[in-house]
Tab-separated table of C-alpha atoms in Angstrom:
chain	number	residue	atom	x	y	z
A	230	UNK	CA	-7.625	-0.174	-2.036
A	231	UNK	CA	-4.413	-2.237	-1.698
A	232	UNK	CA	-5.235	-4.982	1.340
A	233	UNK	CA	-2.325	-5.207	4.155
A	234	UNK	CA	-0.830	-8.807	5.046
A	235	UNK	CA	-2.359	-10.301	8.005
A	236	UNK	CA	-5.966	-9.197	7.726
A	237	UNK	CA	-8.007	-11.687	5.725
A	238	UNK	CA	-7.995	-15.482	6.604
A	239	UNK	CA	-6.940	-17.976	4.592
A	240	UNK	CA	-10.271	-19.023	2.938
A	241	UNK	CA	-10.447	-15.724	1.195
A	242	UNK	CA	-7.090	-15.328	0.057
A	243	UNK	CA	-6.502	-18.816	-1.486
A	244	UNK	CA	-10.115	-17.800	-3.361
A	245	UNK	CA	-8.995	-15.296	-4.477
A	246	UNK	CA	-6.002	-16.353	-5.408
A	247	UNK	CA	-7.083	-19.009	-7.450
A	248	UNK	CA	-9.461	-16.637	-9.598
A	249	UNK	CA	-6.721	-14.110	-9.938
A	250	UNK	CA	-4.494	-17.201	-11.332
A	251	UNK	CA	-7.517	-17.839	-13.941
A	252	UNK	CA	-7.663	-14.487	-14.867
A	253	UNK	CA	-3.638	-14.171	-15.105
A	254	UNK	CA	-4.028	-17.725	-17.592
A	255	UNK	CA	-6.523	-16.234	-19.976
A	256	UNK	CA	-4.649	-13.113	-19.906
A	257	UNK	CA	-1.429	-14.573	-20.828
A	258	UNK	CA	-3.058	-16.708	-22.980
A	259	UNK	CA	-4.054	-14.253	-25.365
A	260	UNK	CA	-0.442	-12.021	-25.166
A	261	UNK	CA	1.106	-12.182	-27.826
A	262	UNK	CA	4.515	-10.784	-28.295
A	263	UNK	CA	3.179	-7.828	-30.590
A	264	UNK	CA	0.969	-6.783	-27.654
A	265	UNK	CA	4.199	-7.264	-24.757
A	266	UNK	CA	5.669	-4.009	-25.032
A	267	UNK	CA	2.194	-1.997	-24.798
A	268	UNK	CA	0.859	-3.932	-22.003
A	269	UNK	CA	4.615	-3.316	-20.013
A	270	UNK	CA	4.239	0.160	-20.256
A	271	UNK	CA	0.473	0.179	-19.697
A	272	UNK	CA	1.692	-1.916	-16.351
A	273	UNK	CA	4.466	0.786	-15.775
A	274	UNK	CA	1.374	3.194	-16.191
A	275	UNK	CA	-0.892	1.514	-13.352
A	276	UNK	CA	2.440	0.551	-10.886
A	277	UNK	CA	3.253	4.715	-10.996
A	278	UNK	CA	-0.348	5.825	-10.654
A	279	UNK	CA	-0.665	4.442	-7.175
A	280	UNK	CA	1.455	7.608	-6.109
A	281	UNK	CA	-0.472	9.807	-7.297
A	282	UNK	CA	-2.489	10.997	-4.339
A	283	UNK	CA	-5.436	13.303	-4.444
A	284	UNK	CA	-5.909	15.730	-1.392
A	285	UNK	CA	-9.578	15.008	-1.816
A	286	UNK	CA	-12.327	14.174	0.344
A	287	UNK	CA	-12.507	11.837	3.502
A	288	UNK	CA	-10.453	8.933	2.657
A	289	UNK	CA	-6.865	8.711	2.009
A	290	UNK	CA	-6.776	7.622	-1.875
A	291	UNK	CA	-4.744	7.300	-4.736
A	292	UNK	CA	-5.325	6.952	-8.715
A	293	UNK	CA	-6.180	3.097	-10.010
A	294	UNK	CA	-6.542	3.782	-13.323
A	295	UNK	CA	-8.066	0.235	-14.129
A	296	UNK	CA	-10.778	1.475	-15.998
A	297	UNK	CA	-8.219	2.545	-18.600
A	298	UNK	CA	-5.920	-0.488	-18.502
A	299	UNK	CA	-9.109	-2.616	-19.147
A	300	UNK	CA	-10.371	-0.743	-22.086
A	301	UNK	CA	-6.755	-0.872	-23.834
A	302	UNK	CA	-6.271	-4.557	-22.968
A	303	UNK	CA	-8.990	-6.345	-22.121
A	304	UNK	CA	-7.610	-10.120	-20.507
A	305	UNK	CA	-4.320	-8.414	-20.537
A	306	UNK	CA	-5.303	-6.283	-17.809
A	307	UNK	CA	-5.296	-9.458	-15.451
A	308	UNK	CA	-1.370	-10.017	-16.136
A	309	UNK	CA	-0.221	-6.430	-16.102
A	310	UNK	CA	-1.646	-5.536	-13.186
A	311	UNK	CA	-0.423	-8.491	-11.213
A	312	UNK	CA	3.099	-7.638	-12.438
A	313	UNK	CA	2.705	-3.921	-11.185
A	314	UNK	CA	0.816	-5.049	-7.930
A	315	UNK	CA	3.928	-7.697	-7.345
A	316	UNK	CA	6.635	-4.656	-7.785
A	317	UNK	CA	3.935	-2.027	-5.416
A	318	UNK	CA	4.321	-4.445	-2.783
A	319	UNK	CA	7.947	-5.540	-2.764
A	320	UNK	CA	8.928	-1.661	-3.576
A	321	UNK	CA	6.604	0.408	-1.558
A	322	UNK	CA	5.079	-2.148	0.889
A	323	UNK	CA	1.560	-1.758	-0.721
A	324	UNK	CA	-0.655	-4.428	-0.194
A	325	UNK	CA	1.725	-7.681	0.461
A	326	UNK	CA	2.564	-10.706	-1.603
A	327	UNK	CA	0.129	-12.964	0.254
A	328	UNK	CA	-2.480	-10.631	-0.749
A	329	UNK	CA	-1.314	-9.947	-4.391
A	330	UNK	CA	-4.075	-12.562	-5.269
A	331	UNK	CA	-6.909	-10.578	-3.741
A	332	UNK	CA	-5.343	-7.670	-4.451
A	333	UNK	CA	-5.470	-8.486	-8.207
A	334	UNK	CA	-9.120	-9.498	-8.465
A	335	UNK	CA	-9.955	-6.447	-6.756
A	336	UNK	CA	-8.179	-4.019	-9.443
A	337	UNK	CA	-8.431	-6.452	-12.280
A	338	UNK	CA	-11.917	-7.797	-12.159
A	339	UNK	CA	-13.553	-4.123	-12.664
A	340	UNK	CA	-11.675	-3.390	-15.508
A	341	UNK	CA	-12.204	-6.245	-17.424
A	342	UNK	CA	-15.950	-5.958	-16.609
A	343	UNK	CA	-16.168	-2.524	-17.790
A	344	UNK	CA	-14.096	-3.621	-20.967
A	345	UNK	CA	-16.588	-5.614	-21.910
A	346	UNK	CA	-19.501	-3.134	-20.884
A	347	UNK	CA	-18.208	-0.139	-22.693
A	348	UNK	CA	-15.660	-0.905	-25.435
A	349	UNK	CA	-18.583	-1.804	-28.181
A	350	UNK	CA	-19.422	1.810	-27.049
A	351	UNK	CA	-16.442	3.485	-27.474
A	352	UNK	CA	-16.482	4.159	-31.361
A	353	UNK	CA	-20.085	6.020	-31.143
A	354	UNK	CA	-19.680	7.927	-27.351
A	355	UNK	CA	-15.956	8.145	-26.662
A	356	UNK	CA	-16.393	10.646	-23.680
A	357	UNK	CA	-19.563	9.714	-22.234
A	358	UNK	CA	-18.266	5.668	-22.393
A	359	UNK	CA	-14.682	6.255	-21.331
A	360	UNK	CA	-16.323	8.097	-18.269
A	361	UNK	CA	-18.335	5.570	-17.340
A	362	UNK	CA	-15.789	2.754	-17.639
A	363	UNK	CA	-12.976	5.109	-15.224
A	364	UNK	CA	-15.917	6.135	-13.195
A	365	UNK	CA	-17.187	2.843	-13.014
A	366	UNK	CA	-14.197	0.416	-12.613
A	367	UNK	CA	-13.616	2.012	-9.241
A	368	UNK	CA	-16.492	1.925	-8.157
A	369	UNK	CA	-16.251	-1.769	-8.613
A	370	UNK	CA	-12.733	-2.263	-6.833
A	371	UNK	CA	-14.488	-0.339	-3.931
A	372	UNK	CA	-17.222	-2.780	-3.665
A	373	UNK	CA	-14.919	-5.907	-4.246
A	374	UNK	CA	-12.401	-4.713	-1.532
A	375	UNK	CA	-15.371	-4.362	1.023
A	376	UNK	CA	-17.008	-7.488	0.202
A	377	UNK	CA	-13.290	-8.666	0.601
A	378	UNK	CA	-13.186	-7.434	4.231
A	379	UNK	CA	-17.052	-8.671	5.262
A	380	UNK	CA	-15.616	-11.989	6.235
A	381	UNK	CA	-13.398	-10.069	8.894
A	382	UNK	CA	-14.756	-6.596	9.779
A	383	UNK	CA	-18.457	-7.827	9.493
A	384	UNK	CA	-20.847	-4.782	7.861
A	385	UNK	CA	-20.671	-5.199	4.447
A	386	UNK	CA	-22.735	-2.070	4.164
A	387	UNK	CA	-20.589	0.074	7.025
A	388	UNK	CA	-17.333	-0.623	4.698
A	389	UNK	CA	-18.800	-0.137	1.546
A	390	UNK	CA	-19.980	3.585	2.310
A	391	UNK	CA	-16.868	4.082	3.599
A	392	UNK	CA	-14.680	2.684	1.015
A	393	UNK	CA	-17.166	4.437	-1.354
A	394	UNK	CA	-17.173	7.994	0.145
A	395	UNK	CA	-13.267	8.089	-0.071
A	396	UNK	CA	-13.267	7.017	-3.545
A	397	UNK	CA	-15.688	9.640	-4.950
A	398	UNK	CA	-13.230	11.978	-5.649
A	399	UNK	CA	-11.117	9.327	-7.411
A	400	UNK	CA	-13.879	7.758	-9.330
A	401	UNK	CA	-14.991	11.896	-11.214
A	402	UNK	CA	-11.136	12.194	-11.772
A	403	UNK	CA	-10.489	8.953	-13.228
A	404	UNK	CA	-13.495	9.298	-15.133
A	405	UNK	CA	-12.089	12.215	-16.379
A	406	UNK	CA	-8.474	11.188	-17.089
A	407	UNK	CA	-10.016	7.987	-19.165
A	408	UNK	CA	-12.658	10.072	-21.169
A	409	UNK	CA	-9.795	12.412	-22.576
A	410	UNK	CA	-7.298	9.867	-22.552
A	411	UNK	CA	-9.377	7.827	-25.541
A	412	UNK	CA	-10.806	11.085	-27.273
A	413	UNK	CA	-7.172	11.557	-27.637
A	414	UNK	CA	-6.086	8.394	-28.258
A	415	UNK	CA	-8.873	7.806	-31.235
A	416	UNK	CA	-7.645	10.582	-32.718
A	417	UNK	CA	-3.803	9.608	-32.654
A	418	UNK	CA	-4.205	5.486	-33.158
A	419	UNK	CA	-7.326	4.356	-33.445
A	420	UNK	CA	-6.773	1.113	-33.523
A	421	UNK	CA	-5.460	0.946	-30.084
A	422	UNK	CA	-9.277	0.902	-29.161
A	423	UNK	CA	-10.382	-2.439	-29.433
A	424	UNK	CA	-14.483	-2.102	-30.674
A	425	UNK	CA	-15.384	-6.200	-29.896
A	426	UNK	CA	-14.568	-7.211	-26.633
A	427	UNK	CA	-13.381	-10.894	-26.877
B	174	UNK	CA	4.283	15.960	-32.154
B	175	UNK	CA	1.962	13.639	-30.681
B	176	UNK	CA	5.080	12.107	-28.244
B	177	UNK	CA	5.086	15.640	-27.046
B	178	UNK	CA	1.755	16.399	-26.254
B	179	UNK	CA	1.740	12.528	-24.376
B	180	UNK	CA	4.748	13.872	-22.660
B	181	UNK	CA	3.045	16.891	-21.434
B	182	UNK	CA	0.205	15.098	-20.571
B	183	UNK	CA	1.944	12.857	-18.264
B	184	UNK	CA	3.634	16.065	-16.600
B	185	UNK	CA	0.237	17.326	-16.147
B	186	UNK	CA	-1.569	15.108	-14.649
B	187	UNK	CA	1.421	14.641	-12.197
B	188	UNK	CA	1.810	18.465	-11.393
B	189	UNK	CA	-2.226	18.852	-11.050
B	190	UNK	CA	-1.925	16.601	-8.498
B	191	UNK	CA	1.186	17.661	-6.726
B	192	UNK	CA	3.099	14.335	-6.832
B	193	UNK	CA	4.964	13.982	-3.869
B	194	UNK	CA	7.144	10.818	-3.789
B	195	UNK	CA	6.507	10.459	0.081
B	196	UNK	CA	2.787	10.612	-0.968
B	197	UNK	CA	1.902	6.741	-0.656
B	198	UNK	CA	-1.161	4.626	0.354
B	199	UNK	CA	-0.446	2.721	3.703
B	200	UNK	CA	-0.747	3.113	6.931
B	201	UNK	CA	2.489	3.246	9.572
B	202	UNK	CA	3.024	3.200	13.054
B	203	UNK	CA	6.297	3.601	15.059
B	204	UNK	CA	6.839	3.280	18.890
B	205	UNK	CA	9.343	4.560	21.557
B	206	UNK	CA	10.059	4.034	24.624
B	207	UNK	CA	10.240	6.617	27.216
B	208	UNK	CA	10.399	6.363	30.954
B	209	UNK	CA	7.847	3.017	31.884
B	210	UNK	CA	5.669	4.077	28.381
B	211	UNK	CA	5.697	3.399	25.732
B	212	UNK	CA	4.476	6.083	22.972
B	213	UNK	CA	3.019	5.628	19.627
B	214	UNK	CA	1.894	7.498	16.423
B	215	UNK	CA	0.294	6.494	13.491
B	216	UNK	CA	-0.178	8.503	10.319
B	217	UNK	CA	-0.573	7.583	6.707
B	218	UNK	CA	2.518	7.812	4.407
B	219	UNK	CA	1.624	11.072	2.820
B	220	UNK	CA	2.151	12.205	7.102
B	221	UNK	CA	-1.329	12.605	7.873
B	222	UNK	CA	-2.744	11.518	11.295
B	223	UNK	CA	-4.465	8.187	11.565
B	224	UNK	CA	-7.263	9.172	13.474
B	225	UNK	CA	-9.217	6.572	16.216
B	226	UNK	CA	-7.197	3.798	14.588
B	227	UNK	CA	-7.793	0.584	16.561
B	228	UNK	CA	-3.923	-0.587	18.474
B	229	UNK	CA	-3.757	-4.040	19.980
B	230	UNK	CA	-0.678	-5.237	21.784
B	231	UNK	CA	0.841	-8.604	21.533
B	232	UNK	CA	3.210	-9.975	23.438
B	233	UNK	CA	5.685	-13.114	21.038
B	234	UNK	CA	3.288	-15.721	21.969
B	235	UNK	CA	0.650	-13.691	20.529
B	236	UNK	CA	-1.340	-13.005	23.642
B	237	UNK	CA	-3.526	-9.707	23.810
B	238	UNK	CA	-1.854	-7.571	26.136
B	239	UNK	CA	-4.005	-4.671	25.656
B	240	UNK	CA	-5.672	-2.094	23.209
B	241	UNK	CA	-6.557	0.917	22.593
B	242	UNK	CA	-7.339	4.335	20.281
B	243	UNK	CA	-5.156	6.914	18.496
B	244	UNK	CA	-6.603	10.170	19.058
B	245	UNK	CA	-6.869	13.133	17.110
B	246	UNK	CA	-2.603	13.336	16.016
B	247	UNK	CA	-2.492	10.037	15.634
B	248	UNK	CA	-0.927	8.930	19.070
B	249	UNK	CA	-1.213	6.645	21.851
B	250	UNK	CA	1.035	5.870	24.582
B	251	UNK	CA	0.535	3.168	27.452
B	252	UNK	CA	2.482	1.770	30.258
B	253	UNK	CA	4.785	-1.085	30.071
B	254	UNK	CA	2.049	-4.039	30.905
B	255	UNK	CA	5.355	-6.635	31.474
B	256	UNK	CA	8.580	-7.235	30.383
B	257	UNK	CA	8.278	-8.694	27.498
B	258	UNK	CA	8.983	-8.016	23.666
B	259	UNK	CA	5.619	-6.248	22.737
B	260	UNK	CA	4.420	-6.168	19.011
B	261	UNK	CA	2.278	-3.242	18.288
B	262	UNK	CA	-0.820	-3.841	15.672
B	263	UNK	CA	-2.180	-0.549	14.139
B	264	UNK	CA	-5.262	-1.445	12.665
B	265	UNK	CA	-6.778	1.604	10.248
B	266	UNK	CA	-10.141	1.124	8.191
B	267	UNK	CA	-10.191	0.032	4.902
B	268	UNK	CA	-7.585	-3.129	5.224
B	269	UNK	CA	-4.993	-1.082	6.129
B	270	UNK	CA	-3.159	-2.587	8.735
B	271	UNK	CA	0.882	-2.532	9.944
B	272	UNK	CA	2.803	-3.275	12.485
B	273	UNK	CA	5.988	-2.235	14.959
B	274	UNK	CA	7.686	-4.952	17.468
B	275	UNK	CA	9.857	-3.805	20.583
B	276	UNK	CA	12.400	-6.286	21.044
B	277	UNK	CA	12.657	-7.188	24.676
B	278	UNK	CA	16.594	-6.001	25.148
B	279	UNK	CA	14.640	-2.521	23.916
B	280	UNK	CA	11.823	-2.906	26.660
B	281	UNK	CA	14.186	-3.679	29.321
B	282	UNK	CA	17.452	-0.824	28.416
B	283	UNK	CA	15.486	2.028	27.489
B	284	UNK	CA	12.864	1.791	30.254
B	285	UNK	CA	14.606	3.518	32.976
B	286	UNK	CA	16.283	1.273	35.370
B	287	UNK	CA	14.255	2.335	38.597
B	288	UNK	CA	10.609	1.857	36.753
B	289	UNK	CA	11.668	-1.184	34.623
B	290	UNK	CA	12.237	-2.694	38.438
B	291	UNK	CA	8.812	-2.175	38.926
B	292	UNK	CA	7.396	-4.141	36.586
B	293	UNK	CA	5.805	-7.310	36.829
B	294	UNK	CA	8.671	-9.614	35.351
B	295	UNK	CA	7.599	-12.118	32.472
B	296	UNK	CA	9.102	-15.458	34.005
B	297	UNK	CA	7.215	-15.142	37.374
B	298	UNK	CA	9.268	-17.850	38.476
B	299	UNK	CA	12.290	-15.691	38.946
B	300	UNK	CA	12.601	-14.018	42.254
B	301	UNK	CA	16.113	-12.143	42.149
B	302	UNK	CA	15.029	-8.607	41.237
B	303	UNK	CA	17.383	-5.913	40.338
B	304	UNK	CA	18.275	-3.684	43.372
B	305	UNK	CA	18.354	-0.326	41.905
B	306	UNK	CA	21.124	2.108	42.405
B	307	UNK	CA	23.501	-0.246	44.076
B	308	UNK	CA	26.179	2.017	43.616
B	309	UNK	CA	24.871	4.707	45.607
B	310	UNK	CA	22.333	3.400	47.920
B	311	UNK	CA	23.893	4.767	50.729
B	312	UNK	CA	23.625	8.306	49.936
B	313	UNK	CA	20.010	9.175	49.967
B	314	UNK	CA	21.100	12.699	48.327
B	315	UNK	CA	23.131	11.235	45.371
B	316	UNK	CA	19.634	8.867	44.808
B	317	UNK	CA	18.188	12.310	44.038
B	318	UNK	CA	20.268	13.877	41.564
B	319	UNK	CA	20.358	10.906	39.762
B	320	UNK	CA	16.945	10.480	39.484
B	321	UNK	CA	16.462	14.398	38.640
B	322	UNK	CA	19.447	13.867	36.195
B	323	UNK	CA	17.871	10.785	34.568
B	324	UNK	CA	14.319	13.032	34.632
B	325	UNK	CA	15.822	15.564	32.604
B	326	UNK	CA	17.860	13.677	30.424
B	327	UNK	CA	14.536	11.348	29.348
B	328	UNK	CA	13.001	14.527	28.630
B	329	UNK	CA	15.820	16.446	26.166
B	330	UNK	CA	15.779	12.807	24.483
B	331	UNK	CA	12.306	12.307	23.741
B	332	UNK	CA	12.268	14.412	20.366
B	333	UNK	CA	15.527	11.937	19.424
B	334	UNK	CA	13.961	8.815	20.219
B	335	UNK	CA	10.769	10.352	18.112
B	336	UNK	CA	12.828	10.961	15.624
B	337	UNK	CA	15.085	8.006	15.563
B	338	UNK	CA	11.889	5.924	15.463
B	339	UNK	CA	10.494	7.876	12.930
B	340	UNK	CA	13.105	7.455	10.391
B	341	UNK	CA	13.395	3.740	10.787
B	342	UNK	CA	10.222	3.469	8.512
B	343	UNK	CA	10.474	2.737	5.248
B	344	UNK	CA	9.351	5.126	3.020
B	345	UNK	CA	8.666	5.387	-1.070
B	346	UNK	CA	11.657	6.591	-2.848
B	347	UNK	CA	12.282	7.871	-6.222
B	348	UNK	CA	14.840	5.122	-6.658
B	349	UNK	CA	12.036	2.625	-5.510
B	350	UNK	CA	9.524	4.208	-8.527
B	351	UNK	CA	12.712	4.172	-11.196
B	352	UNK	CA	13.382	0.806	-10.461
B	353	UNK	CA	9.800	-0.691	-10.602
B	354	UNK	CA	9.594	0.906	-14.228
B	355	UNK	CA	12.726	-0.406	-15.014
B	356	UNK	CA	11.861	-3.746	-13.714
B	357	UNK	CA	8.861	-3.513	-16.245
B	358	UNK	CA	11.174	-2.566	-18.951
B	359	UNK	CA	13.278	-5.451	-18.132
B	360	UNK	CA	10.239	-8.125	-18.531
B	361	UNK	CA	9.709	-6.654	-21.432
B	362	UNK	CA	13.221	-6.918	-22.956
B	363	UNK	CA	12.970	-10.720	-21.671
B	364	UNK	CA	10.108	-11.130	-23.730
B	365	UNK	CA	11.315	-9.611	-26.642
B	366	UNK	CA	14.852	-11.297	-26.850
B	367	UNK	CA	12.677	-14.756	-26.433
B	368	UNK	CA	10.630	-13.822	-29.350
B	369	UNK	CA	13.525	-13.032	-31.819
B	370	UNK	CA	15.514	-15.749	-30.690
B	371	UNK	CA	12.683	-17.983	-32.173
B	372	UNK	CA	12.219	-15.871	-34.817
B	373	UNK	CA	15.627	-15.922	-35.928
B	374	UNK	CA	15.813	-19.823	-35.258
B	375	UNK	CA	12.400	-20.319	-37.477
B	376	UNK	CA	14.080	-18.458	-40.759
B	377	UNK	CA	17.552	-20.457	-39.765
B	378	UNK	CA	15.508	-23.661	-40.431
B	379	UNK	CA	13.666	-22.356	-43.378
């Protein structure tokens, strides 16, 4: 999921960039210093899950984890994943830092879509929502990385399947992780769940 | 209680999976020289093959030299098109892409001397090619050996050159993973001392 340097042209990653730098504004916008240490460990959460590999199907994948990021922090997502994109590609040479813009939208965008979609959900179907939203968040970054790549490899619908296919696996497991993740969480600090997306 | 089970948790999920710190998401590709080729392999960085991964060579002024397809381990060799520094493009699906250059001292020293001779040189301009074996040009017989010699010794140091360009890449270390948390930890301190600072300053004024 993490674009290499050198691939996209400059139209699409000065785009991208400047919707990523929207999306890091109104996240940082709403951070307030109660919230800092529980979106820096959410971002610790999403920089280590990118090493966790699964031996699974086609592709050659990795954990996102978005879906869950979104649903705990909504606009916060947008700056915590930057900050954990920024240390994946200086540390393990995922991605690059010209593409940490693209990169972003691609991760971010999903989860703060599926925030909105399934948080007012949360408090009646916490499984069958928190599913959805890891299930669904991935499914997202899939089809945002390959509409991403149409300007330069061409078949939007060629990439897709193929970003898709290797991501099944991930999408059922993260689906997984995020549904017991907030059972467990609404039972230990409810509150954490936020119930009206702003 | 409830740090415990999170902490078991975590250690699940990361044992379900079998973490392995090698276990990363990009693509590499490393190159050798070896005789008048030059060999490559591509794999991902959890060591699996890249298979039919598009190569394109460059040479510095960005000119497509050639390309080709890894096959089924992830290799590809070709001959030496000119003397010249090549750069190497591996390009996998899914915008993965990375890259190896040969520096032209490399091109021209580890090609053997005899078949580096051969090769068209880059500045076309310049006539004075390198007579081979000066030394011992007058001894057809000593021509041999060396050559047989040189054979043999190319062939006990291909697994080193392999290796030696195999352990030039980069790869994900635990430090790496300790230190990105930490760097987390550390913009989190930041914001934190900011926060008191003007906290403490606000009840100062009070």
């Amino acid at each position: 999921m993490h674009i290499s340097e050198g691939i996209l042209s400059g139209q699409v990653l000065i785009t991208t960039s400047a919707l990523s730098a929207v999306g890091f504004y109104l996240g940082f916008k709403k951070l307030d210093y109660d919230l800092i240490p529980q979106t820096g460990i959410l971002a610790a959460v999403f920089f280590v899950a990118s090493l966790v590999h699964v031996p699974l199907g086609p592709g050659n994948v990795h954990l996102v984890l978005n879906g869950i990021i979104g649903l705990l922090l909504g606009w916060k997502a947008f700056p915590a994943i930057m900050v954990a994109l920024m240390l994946q590609a200086i540390l393990f040479q995922f991605g690059g830092i010209t593409t940490l813009g693209v990169n972003t939208l691609i991760m971010a965008l999903p989860a703060i879509i599926c925030y909105f979609i399934f948080s007012p959900m949360l408090h009646k179907y916490p499984f069958p929502a928190a599913f959805a939203c890891g299930f669904l968040s991935v499914l997202l970054s899939a089809l945002l990385a390959a509409g991403a790549l149409l300007f330069t490899e061409g078949d939007f619908f060629k990439i897709a399947s193929i970003l898709i296919m290797a991501h099944i696996p991930i999408m059922i497991i993260e689906g997984t992780i995020t549904g017991f993740l907030v059972i467990f969480i609404k039972k230990v600090r409810p509150e954490m769940l936020i119930s009206k997306p702003e | 209680m409830k740090r415990i089970i999170f902490v078991s948790l975590f250690i699940f999920i990361f044992n379900a999976f079998q973490i392995d710190i090698a276990h990363a998401h990009r693509v590499i590709i490393f190159a050798w020289i070896d005789g008048d080729k030059v060999y490559t392999k591509s794999k991902f960085s959890n060591g699996k093959p890249v298979k039919a991964g598009k190569i394109i060579v460059y040479d510095p002024k960005g000119q497509e030299l050639l390309t080709g397809k890894t096959d089924q381990a992830g290799k590809f060799f070709f001959k030496i098109p000119r003397k010249t520094a090549l750069e190497i493009v591996l390009l996998a699906s899914m915008g993965h892409q990375a890259k190896w250059t040969l520096p032209l001292n490399e091109v021209l020293s580890l090609s053997s001397q005899q078949s580096a001779s051969n090769l068209p040189d880059n500045n076309s301009g310049n006539e004075t090619k390198k007579t081979t074996y000066n030394s011992s040009g007058s001894d057809p017989k000593m021509e041999e050996i060396q050559r047989a010699m040189e054979k043999a010794i190319d062939k006990k140091l291909k697994p080193l050159k392999e290796m030696i360009a195999a352990s030039q890449v980069k790869t994900t270390s635990l430090t790496d993973v300790i230190g990105g948390i930490g760097y987390i930890l550390g913009i989190i301190g930041i914001a934190s001392y900011f926060h008191y600072r003007r906290r403490q300053e606000n009840t100062k004024n009070d």
